[in-house]
XYZ file of C-alpha atoms in Angstrom:
292
model
C -15.055 -15.012 -23.039
C -11.678 -14.529 -21.484
C -11.917 -11.190 -18.844
C -9.227 -10.661 -17.511
C -5.542 -11.912 -16.312
C -4.270 -13.388 -13.399
C 0.034 -13.227 -12.685
C 1.137 -16.601 -11.292
C 4.531 -16.077 -9.828
C 7.778 -18.029 -7.964
C 7.593 -16.301 -4.409
C 8.928 -18.125 -1.992
C 8.072 -15.592 1.096
C 5.663 -17.848 2.500
C 2.768 -15.511 3.570
C 3.016 -14.097 0.208
C 2.703 -17.362 -1.222
C -0.341 -18.141 0.432
C -2.209 -14.591 0.427
C -1.215 -15.380 -3.530
C -2.974 -18.905 -3.897
C -5.636 -17.864 -2.218
C -7.003 -14.782 -3.818
C -6.421 -16.784 -7.503
C -8.824 -19.500 -6.135
C -11.106 -16.091 -5.256
C -10.925 -14.610 -8.921
C -11.362 -18.241 -10.438
C -13.890 -19.024 -8.994
C -15.522 -15.577 -9.254
C -15.024 -14.962 -13.246
C -14.941 -19.014 -14.361
C -13.176 -20.602 -16.150
C -13.206 -19.362 -19.037
C -13.931 -15.865 -17.743
C -10.123 -15.243 -16.043
C -6.826 -17.632 -17.036
C -3.116 -18.290 -15.315
C 0.224 -16.201 -16.867
C 3.609 -16.764 -16.791
C 5.360 -14.517 -13.522
C 7.226 -12.883 -17.302
C 4.387 -13.853 -19.576
C 2.728 -10.868 -20.801
C -1.123 -10.524 -20.448
C -3.345 -11.586 -23.591
C -4.305 -8.182 -25.894
C -6.425 -6.291 -24.438
C -7.113 -8.383 -20.697
C -6.308 -6.280 -17.931
C -3.502 -8.848 -15.626
C -4.121 -8.975 -12.194
C -0.719 -10.991 -9.345
C 2.291 -9.060 -9.337
C 4.071 -7.401 -11.737
C 7.908 -7.865 -11.913
C 10.136 -4.594 -12.899
C 11.359 -6.426 -16.905
C 9.942 -7.729 -19.199
C 6.715 -7.589 -19.112
C 4.914 -4.428 -19.265
C 1.886 -3.704 -16.342
C -1.500 -4.539 -17.558
C -2.971 -3.909 -13.768
C -6.179 -2.116 -13.583
C -5.503 0.782 -11.236
C -2.354 2.363 -11.714
C 0.446 2.253 -9.968
C 0.980 6.452 -9.394
C -0.863 7.466 -5.860
C 0.042 11.357 -4.610
C -1.350 10.827 -1.140
C 0.354 13.061 0.555
C -1.188 16.579 -2.294
C -4.881 14.534 -1.379
C -7.223 16.549 1.259
C -8.744 13.048 2.174
C -5.582 12.169 3.530
C -3.953 15.610 4.870
C -7.321 16.256 7.579
C -6.640 12.736 9.007
C -3.090 12.006 8.943
C -2.643 13.163 12.373
C 0.360 14.564 12.958
C 2.629 17.164 11.457
C 3.361 16.529 7.985
C 5.275 18.082 5.176
C 6.068 17.406 1.771
C 8.801 19.684 0.116
C 11.853 20.106 -2.311
C 15.515 18.609 0.011
C 16.360 22.431 0.088
C 13.839 23.079 2.536
C 13.313 19.939 4.610
C 16.230 20.233 7.287
C 14.723 22.941 8.050
C 11.111 21.606 8.943
C 13.638 18.935 10.774
C 14.953 21.555 13.104
C 11.504 22.820 14.014
C 10.073 19.607 14.463
C 12.776 18.699 17.180
C 12.745 22.016 18.265
C 9.016 21.185 19.565
C 10.789 17.802 21.537
C 10.191 15.440 18.848
C 11.489 13.051 16.456
C 10.825 13.421 12.182
C 10.187 10.289 9.914
C 11.376 11.275 6.607
C 10.073 9.457 3.022
C 10.420 10.133 -0.431
C 7.816 10.160 -3.375
C 8.910 7.623 -5.050
C 7.660 4.219 -4.638
C 9.238 2.179 -2.444
C 12.759 4.169 -3.078
C 13.975 5.806 0.459
C 12.845 5.855 4.127
C 14.841 7.716 7.581
C 14.360 8.727 11.319
C 16.076 11.547 12.438
C 15.540 11.936 15.707
C 15.255 14.275 17.835
C 18.562 14.936 18.835
C 19.662 13.607 15.361
C 21.171 15.564 12.869
C 19.713 15.438 9.054
C 22.065 15.561 6.379
C 23.535 12.583 9.360
C 20.359 10.208 8.685
C 20.754 10.463 5.101
C 23.568 10.196 4.043
C 24.703 10.000 0.722
C 21.228 8.784 -0.183
C 20.809 12.992 0.229
C 22.122 13.277 -3.025
C 19.273 11.878 -4.507
C 16.831 14.169 -2.969
C 19.442 16.842 -4.512
C 18.803 19.132 -7.913
C 14.833 18.338 -8.603
C 14.621 14.559 -7.209
C 12.092 12.810 -5.698
C 10.518 15.152 -2.777
C 10.723 14.913 0.563
C 7.819 13.838 3.046
C 8.530 15.482 6.572
C 6.517 14.517 9.680
C 6.725 13.884 12.444
C 7.382 10.522 14.807
C 4.353 9.330 16.154
C 3.351 6.985 18.426
C 1.535 4.952 15.737
C -0.538 1.923 17.294
C -3.517 -0.810 15.658
C -2.877 -0.416 12.519
C -5.155 -1.575 10.296
C -5.662 -1.851 6.236
C -8.969 -1.245 4.071
C -9.456 -1.598 0.575
C -11.499 0.608 -0.908
C -13.201 0.168 -4.436
C -14.915 3.081 -5.855
C -15.197 4.764 -3.169
C -16.566 2.112 -0.979
C -14.916 -0.395 1.737
C -15.464 -4.124 -0.175
C -12.681 -5.903 3.307
C -10.403 -5.075 5.816
C -7.431 -6.902 7.623
C -5.770 -6.115 10.868
C -1.706 -4.669 9.716
C 0.065 -8.119 11.226
C 2.577 -9.310 9.414
C 1.432 -13.194 10.183
C -2.058 -12.968 8.812
C -3.417 -14.423 5.647
C -6.375 -15.013 4.410
C -6.744 -18.212 5.377
C -7.618 -16.385 9.032
C -10.514 -14.536 7.516
C -12.767 -14.086 9.383
C -11.003 -12.629 12.617
C -13.324 -12.978 15.753
C -15.283 -9.473 15.851
C -13.242 -6.106 17.232
C -9.591 -7.631 16.612
C -6.785 -5.759 15.769
C -3.373 -6.138 17.318
C -0.573 -3.634 18.383
C 1.757 -3.600 16.039
C 2.573 -4.998 12.783
C 4.848 -7.724 14.238
C 2.421 -8.101 18.088
C 0.764 -11.968 17.639
C -1.063 -11.355 20.699
C -4.162 -10.125 19.834
C -6.255 -7.679 21.819
C -10.071 -7.458 21.049
C -10.555 -3.693 20.556
C -14.496 -2.785 19.737
C -13.972 1.346 20.317
C -11.012 1.146 18.683
C -12.199 -0.871 15.753
C -15.024 1.252 15.389
C -13.099 4.552 15.549
C -10.769 2.963 12.762
C -13.661 1.840 11.077
C -15.614 5.531 10.306
C -12.475 6.649 9.995
C -11.286 4.770 6.861
C -15.249 5.092 5.127
C -15.157 8.835 5.991
C -12.040 8.753 3.973
C -13.297 6.383 0.597
C -15.381 8.386 0.704
C -14.156 11.513 0.053
C -10.343 11.354 -1.434
C -9.353 12.132 -4.835
C -9.407 8.565 -6.086
C -12.013 6.107 -6.285
C -9.522 3.219 -5.670
C -6.896 3.388 -2.872
C -5.526 0.612 0.015
C -5.730 2.712 2.893
C -3.474 2.611 6.268
C -5.530 3.859 9.543
C -3.750 3.351 12.847
C -4.180 4.931 15.931
C -1.606 8.209 15.349
C -0.891 9.978 18.828
C -3.977 8.700 20.819
C -6.641 8.932 18.158
C -7.211 7.284 14.721
C -5.286 8.866 11.871
C -4.295 7.854 7.812
C -0.956 5.992 7.782
C -0.823 6.172 4.083
C -2.693 4.802 1.605
C -1.630 2.943 -1.890
C -2.832 1.863 -5.023
C -5.426 -0.870 -4.831
C -3.898 -2.537 -7.352
C -4.885 -6.737 -6.331
C -2.471 -9.126 -6.097
C 0.283 -6.302 -5.235
C -0.883 -4.907 -1.717
C -0.477 -7.089 0.930
C -3.624 -9.112 2.262
C -3.038 -10.123 5.512
C -6.685 -11.764 6.893
C -8.927 -9.552 3.907
C -12.054 -11.840 2.838
C -10.374 -12.361 -1.121
C -13.449 -13.453 -1.981
C -15.174 -10.089 -0.900
C -12.072 -8.264 -3.606
C -12.709 -10.484 -6.235
C -16.395 -9.679 -6.644
C -15.329 -5.514 -6.348
C -12.389 -6.660 -9.431
C -15.802 -6.517 -11.637
C -15.394 -2.214 -11.320
C -11.896 -3.043 -12.381
C -12.215 -5.134 -14.708
C -15.120 -3.356 -17.219
C -13.151 0.463 -16.816
C -10.342 -1.100 -18.138
C -8.012 0.593 -20.805
C -5.086 -1.032 -22.638
C -1.843 1.312 -22.801
C 0.552 1.587 -25.484
C 2.986 -1.196 -25.351
C 6.534 -0.008 -23.937
C 9.018 -0.680 -26.733
C 12.332 -2.838 -25.857
C 14.190 -1.105 -22.734
C 11.662 0.823 -21.550
C 9.559 -0.163 -17.722
C 6.456 1.209 -17.130
C 7.846 1.631 -13.762
C 11.802 2.368 -12.680
C 11.316 1.495 -8.887
C 11.408 -2.139 -7.379
C 11.650 -5.788 -8.916
C 8.346 -6.027 -7.766
C 5.668 -2.908 -7.019
C 4.845 -4.372 -3.854
C 2.938 -2.241 -1.869
C 2.312 -5.277 0.951
C 4.136 -5.640 4.675
């Protein structure tokens, strides 16, 4: 009996195409040929089935069993462990906060609460309105909120995949890594996402893993993709994203572990009402890709 579907795309990015192939193979092996079906890029999921993989903006509706909305900036688990000045405010309050951060000798990083909408850096001697430019108008008069945070030192970023409040697999956040690199030698980390030289830092990875496990068990949602790193010299959370299998960058994670854990998502899936012509399930980018 069919239990799930998986959308295969025409993606030509080398890492993303490999990730998709490895994940589809793991899902197919887990569910078997009678349990999961491949669906073309612009086709809808079969009636009532959850859909894994990438979701284009239109004309298909997302049937991913996890919502594409995760307001992690309101989650106490995130706020308690972000390890930097962090505020979520309307545009009208953001400029004052940036000036305060600058007065304390730091730059500021600004990010929209709307998915993949906007980010900006305001250096210690920079101008807030100049940094935003014409984008400022999109935040005025009831637009998306702004996450205003100090420009922190972020190193050794690591991604943890949490389903049902527990970590099921993880990987260093390094752009060239793919599931064929799994498993990595114990303790492997990378100083930055673009640094090709691995380091063996067991103590750093242990600290990051402890933090991720604590966040997974205490966060307000049951499932999340949790990015942690050494922030200003200690373990902290960079951000959290919806745990949509096939939408998040996998790096060198264990795709078979993800396939096994997807059972929880399939079991809890409730189909959403279909949207009509001219509507889309999201107003974001062509693909809701939370990967690198």
